[in-house]
Short mmCIF file of C-alpha atoms and ligand atoms in Angstrom, two decimals:
data_model
loop_
_atom_site.label_atom_id
_atom_site.label_comp_id
_atom_site.label_asym_id
_atom_site.label_seq_id
_atom_site.Cartn_x
_atom_site.Cartn_y
_atom_site.Cartn_z
CA MET A 763 -0.15 -0.05 0.45
CA ALA A 764 1.56 3.27 -0.84
CA LYS A 765 -1.08 7.18 -0.39
CA VAL A 766 0.12 10.42 -1.22
CA ILE A 767 -1.83 13.16 0.76
CA ILE A 768 -2.33 16.67 -0.49
CA LEU A 769 -1.76 18.78 2.63
CA GLY A 770 -1.74 21.84 0.68
CA SER A 771 -2.60 22.93 -2.81
CA SER A 772 -1.70 26.87 -2.13
CA TYR A 773 0.58 29.24 -3.62
CA SER A 774 2.56 31.51 -1.46
CA ILE A 775 -1.08 32.73 0.08
CA PRO A 776 -3.07 30.61 2.24
CA ASP A 777 -6.68 30.40 2.75
CA GLU A 778 -8.78 28.94 4.76
CA ASN A 779 -9.53 26.38 2.87
CA HIS A 780 -6.08 25.56 1.07
CA GLU A 781 -3.13 25.80 2.41
CA ASN A 782 0.37 26.37 1.90
CA THR A 783 1.14 23.37 -0.99
CA HIS A 784 2.95 19.98 0.72
CA LEU A 785 2.05 17.03 0.62
CA VAL A 786 3.25 12.90 2.62
CA LEU A 787 4.25 10.25 0.57
CA ILE A 788 3.45 7.26 2.89
CA GLY A 789 4.43 4.00 1.94
CA LYS A 790 4.69 0.25 4.97
CA GLU A 791 7.72 1.07 5.88
CA ARG A 792 8.74 4.79 5.05
CA THR A 793 6.76 8.18 5.59
CA VAL A 794 8.00 11.22 3.52
CA LEU A 795 6.13 14.48 3.79
CA ILE A 796 7.75 16.85 1.35
CA ASP A 797 8.02 19.76 2.58
CA CYS A 798 6.85 21.04 6.03
CA VAL A 799 4.07 24.71 6.89
CA SER A 800 2.13 26.24 9.46
CA ASN A 801 2.12 23.83 12.50
CA PRO A 802 3.08 20.30 10.63
CA ILE A 803 1.16 17.93 13.67
CA LEU A 804 -1.71 19.63 12.94
CA ARG A 805 -2.36 19.07 9.31
CA LEU A 806 -0.93 15.35 9.27
CA ARG A 807 -3.49 14.67 12.34
CA GLN A 808 -6.72 16.51 10.30
CA ALA A 809 -4.88 14.15 7.61
CA LYS A 810 -5.27 10.89 9.76
CA VAL A 811 -1.58 10.43 9.71
CA ASP A 812 0.43 9.13 13.19
CA PHE A 813 3.59 11.87 13.11
CA ASN A 814 5.52 9.44 14.95
CA GLN A 815 5.88 7.47 11.85
CA LEU A 816 7.34 9.91 9.55
CA THR A 817 11.04 8.55 8.40
CA ASP A 818 11.97 11.72 6.23
CA LEU A 819 11.63 14.64 5.22
CA ILE A 820 12.75 16.92 1.55
CA LEU A 821 12.65 19.60 1.74
CA THR A 822 12.00 21.41 -2.16
CA HIS A 823 13.41 24.98 -1.59
CA PHE A 824 13.89 27.68 1.06
CA HIS A 825 10.79 29.75 0.77
CA PRO A 826 8.78 30.44 4.47
CA ASP A 827 5.69 28.95 2.36
CA HIS A 828 7.64 25.33 1.81
CA VAL A 829 9.84 25.28 4.89
CA SER A 830 9.08 27.51 7.76
CA GLY A 831 7.33 24.08 9.28
CA VAL A 832 10.85 22.82 9.81
CA PRO A 833 11.06 24.20 13.98
CA LEU A 834 8.04 22.91 14.70
CA LEU A 835 8.12 20.28 13.61
CA LEU A 836 11.78 19.12 15.27
CA MET A 837 10.78 21.16 18.44
CA ASP A 838 7.84 19.30 18.63
CA MET A 839 8.82 16.26 17.83
CA TRP A 840 11.57 16.28 20.25
CA LEU A 841 9.32 17.24 23.30
CA MET A 842 6.80 14.39 22.27
CA GLY A 843 10.46 11.98 23.24
CA ARG A 844 11.15 11.08 19.76
CA THR A 845 14.72 8.65 19.83
CA GLU A 846 13.81 7.58 16.03
CA PRO A 847 16.46 9.66 13.91
CA LEU A 848 14.74 12.01 11.67
CA GLU A 849 16.08 12.18 7.92
CA ILE A 850 15.87 15.26 5.64
CA TYR A 851 17.02 16.57 1.89
CA GLY A 852 17.35 18.80 0.61
CA LEU A 853 20.56 20.93 -1.66
CA HIS A 854 23.28 22.74 -0.33
CA HIS A 855 21.72 26.06 -0.52
CA THR A 856 18.53 25.29 1.29
CA LEU A 857 20.51 22.89 4.24
CA ASP A 858 22.71 25.12 5.24
CA ARG A 859 19.69 27.88 6.02
CA ILE A 860 17.70 24.96 7.70
CA GLU A 861 20.94 24.40 10.52
CA ASP A 862 21.33 28.18 10.67
CA LEU A 863 17.62 28.50 10.72
CA MET A 864 17.57 25.65 13.88
CA GLY A 865 20.94 27.16 15.54
CA PHE A 866 19.21 30.32 15.67
CA TYR A 867 17.06 28.30 18.53
CA ASP A 868 19.92 27.02 20.11
CA TRP A 869 18.46 23.47 19.35
CA GLU A 870 22.39 22.07 20.00
CA HIS A 871 21.59 23.25 24.09
CA TRP A 872 17.98 21.34 24.23
CA PRO A 873 19.33 17.97 25.62
CA ASN A 874 18.02 15.12 24.61
CA PHE A 875 17.48 16.21 20.91
CA PHE A 876 16.67 12.98 18.65
CA PRO A 877 19.62 12.13 15.96
CA VAL A 878 18.73 14.43 12.81
CA VAL A 879 20.44 13.12 9.42
CA PHE A 880 21.19 15.81 7.10
CA HIS A 881 21.58 14.48 3.61
CA ARG A 882 22.64 16.94 1.12
CA LEU A 883 22.49 16.06 -2.93
CA PRO A 884 24.42 17.47 -6.20
CA ALA A 885 22.36 19.83 -7.72
CA THR A 886 22.71 17.77 -10.72
CA PRO A 887 19.61 15.93 -12.80
CA LEU A 888 17.80 11.99 -11.67
CA THR A 889 19.49 12.60 -8.47
CA GLU A 890 19.07 9.63 -5.86
CA VAL A 891 16.76 10.52 -2.66
CA ILE A 892 15.65 7.57 -1.23
CA ASP A 893 15.23 3.67 -2.80
CA THR A 894 14.19 1.38 -0.56
CA THR A 895 11.89 -2.01 -2.03
CA GLU A 896 8.65 0.59 -2.07
CA LEU A 897 9.76 3.78 -3.42
CA ARG A 898 12.67 4.83 -4.93
CA VAL A 899 13.03 9.21 -5.05
CA VAL A 900 14.61 10.76 -7.64
CA ALA A 901 15.48 14.86 -7.58
CA SER A 902 16.14 17.40 -10.44
CA PRO A 903 17.05 20.83 -9.81
CA VAL A 904 14.20 23.08 -11.93
CA LYS A 905 14.19 26.86 -12.46
CA HIS A 906 12.75 28.67 -9.42
CA LEU A 907 13.90 32.03 -8.19
CA ILE A 908 17.01 29.64 -5.52
CA PRO A 909 17.71 26.79 -5.81
CA THR A 910 14.53 24.34 -5.80
CA ILE A 911 14.08 20.70 -6.69
CA GLY A 912 11.54 18.43 -8.95
CA VAL A 913 11.48 14.92 -7.53
CA ARG A 914 10.26 11.72 -9.18
CA ILE A 915 8.76 8.65 -7.09
CA GLU A 916 8.35 5.11 -8.19
CA PHE A 917 6.74 2.92 -6.81
CA PRO A 918 8.40 -0.72 -7.84
CA GLN A 919 5.72 -2.22 -6.72
CA SER A 920 2.50 -1.08 -8.61
CA GLN A 921 5.25 -0.05 -11.05
CA LYS A 922 2.92 3.43 -10.65
CA VAL A 923 5.15 6.54 -11.58
CA LEU A 924 4.11 10.02 -9.34
CA ALA A 925 6.36 13.47 -10.69
CA TYR A 926 6.11 16.39 -9.21
CA SER A 927 7.60 19.72 -10.05
CA CYS A 928 7.69 21.74 -7.48
CA ASP A 929 7.88 25.42 -7.44
CA THR A 930 9.69 26.41 -11.59
CA GLU A 931 8.73 27.57 -14.57
CA PRO A 932 7.79 25.24 -17.37
CA CYS A 933 11.71 23.34 -17.49
CA SER A 934 13.25 20.00 -19.97
CA GLU A 935 13.93 19.11 -15.94
CA VAL A 936 10.50 18.52 -14.98
CA VAL A 937 9.83 16.88 -18.42
CA GLU A 938 12.83 14.28 -17.42
CA LEU A 939 11.09 13.59 -14.39
CA ALA A 940 7.78 13.68 -15.02
CA SER A 941 8.52 11.29 -18.32
CA GLY A 942 6.23 8.71 -18.98
CA ALA A 943 4.28 8.75 -15.60
CA ASP A 944 1.35 8.01 -14.40
CA VAL A 945 0.81 11.10 -12.38
CA LEU A 946 2.43 14.33 -12.29
CA ILE A 947 1.29 17.35 -10.18
CA HIS A 948 2.68 20.61 -11.87
CA GLU A 949 2.61 24.12 -9.85
CA ALA A 950 0.00 26.98 -11.56
CA THR A 951 0.60 29.87 -9.77
CA GLY A 952 0.63 31.58 -13.38
CA ALA A 953 2.78 33.08 -15.93
CA SER A 954 5.78 35.15 -14.13
CA LEU A 955 9.38 34.19 -13.50
CA GLY A 956 10.24 31.30 -11.42
CA HIS A 957 6.82 29.67 -12.39
CA SER A 958 4.31 28.66 -14.46
CA SER A 959 1.17 28.93 -15.65
CA ALA A 960 -1.38 26.42 -15.69
CA ALA A 961 -2.05 25.89 -19.80
CA GLN A 962 2.20 25.59 -18.65
CA ALA A 963 1.91 22.50 -16.97
CA GLY A 964 -0.57 21.23 -19.72
CA GLU A 965 1.86 22.03 -22.11
CA VAL A 966 4.99 20.32 -19.57
CA ALA A 967 2.03 17.58 -18.97
CA ARG A 968 2.10 16.98 -23.12
CA GLN A 969 5.62 16.47 -23.77
CA ALA A 970 6.24 13.68 -20.68
CA GLU A 971 3.44 12.11 -21.42
CA VAL A 972 1.49 11.39 -18.43
CA GLY A 973 -1.05 9.34 -18.02
CA SER A 974 -3.19 12.74 -15.78
CA LEU A 975 -2.63 16.43 -14.11
CA TYR A 976 -3.05 18.12 -11.02
CA LEU A 977 -2.84 21.51 -10.87
CA ILE A 978 -1.71 22.95 -6.65
CA HIS A 979 0.34 25.85 -5.62
CA TYR A 980 -2.39 27.97 -7.83
CA PRO A 981 -3.66 31.09 -6.10
CA THR A 982 -6.69 31.27 -3.77
CA GLY A 983 -8.05 32.55 -1.40
CA ASN A 984 -9.95 35.90 -3.93
CA SER A 985 -8.89 34.63 -6.87
CA LYS A 986 -11.13 31.50 -8.46
CA PRO A 987 -9.37 28.49 -9.37
CA ASP A 988 -12.29 26.99 -11.21
CA GLY A 989 -11.05 28.11 -15.56
CA LEU A 990 -7.24 26.54 -13.96
CA VAL A 991 -8.31 22.88 -14.86
CA GLY A 992 -10.13 24.13 -19.20
CA GLU A 993 -7.01 26.23 -19.48
CA ALA A 994 -4.41 23.67 -18.50
CA GLN A 995 -6.68 21.67 -21.51
CA ALA A 996 -6.50 23.39 -23.99
CA THR A 997 -2.39 22.18 -23.96
CA PHE A 998 -3.19 19.38 -22.53
CA LYS A 999 -5.83 15.72 -24.15
CA GLY A 1000 -5.15 13.81 -20.29
CA PRO A 1001 -7.41 14.21 -17.84
CA VAL A 1002 -6.74 17.33 -15.45
CA SER A 1003 -8.46 17.74 -11.95
CA LEU A 1004 -7.44 20.61 -9.48
CA ALA A 1005 -4.50 18.91 -5.89
CA VAL A 1006 -7.39 20.39 -3.64
CA ASP A 1007 -6.65 19.73 0.46
CA PHE A 1008 -6.61 15.75 1.46
CA LEU A 1009 -6.86 14.68 -1.72
CA GLU A 1010 -5.81 11.35 -1.39
CA LEU A 1011 -4.33 9.23 -4.48
CA ASP A 1012 -3.26 5.87 -4.12
CA PHE A 1013 0.13 4.20 -5.49
CA GLY A 1014 -0.67 0.45 -5.15
ZN1 LIG B 1254 9.10 29.09 -3.36
#
């Protein structure tokens, strides 16, 4: 059994129904949080995921709407008596800043802190992040305002594949990550520097020949995201949906 739960689908400004974009990947042995915003304990509880089962955290880039929950995650795990290690993956740019951030909280003086293992990833395409019998994650640098990775997640048991663009302009790295994937989750903030429109997300889905496309990281609040699906359908003929908070995708 492997599934992904969307914990947030909004761009940088969330609303009552859409938290900042982040997701959790749940397998039998590993539970992997991809980005960490707001108070992760609360969000995971709402999604009925046991907070203590988290084994890994992948941080895509050091923007507040993707990493601001890290200090609370680490502090609350510690206060709840965690002893198991937590593996954290990201580019040097991201993890250097996370360590600096935790340094401001003097975390080295928090007694009996559980082991946190930082895995600094090179900024090279298709870098291996996690490789187990139940899931394989690779990351590639994408085209955002600061160093950022997108990911491809393969589920060997069901042979299914999920790709997640993260924050990016349309780029060949995402097409490669998503090549032949069953599902592509692509951002749709709007056409601007470092971001993509829904139509551009559809174009990437078409080039990568994916099975279906979910749009994420889209404007919420007063803007109505309803038109985005039609915009993406103009460039991609497969199924297109809006990713919404607490949506579950089954990967067998
Ligand atoms: Zn960003």
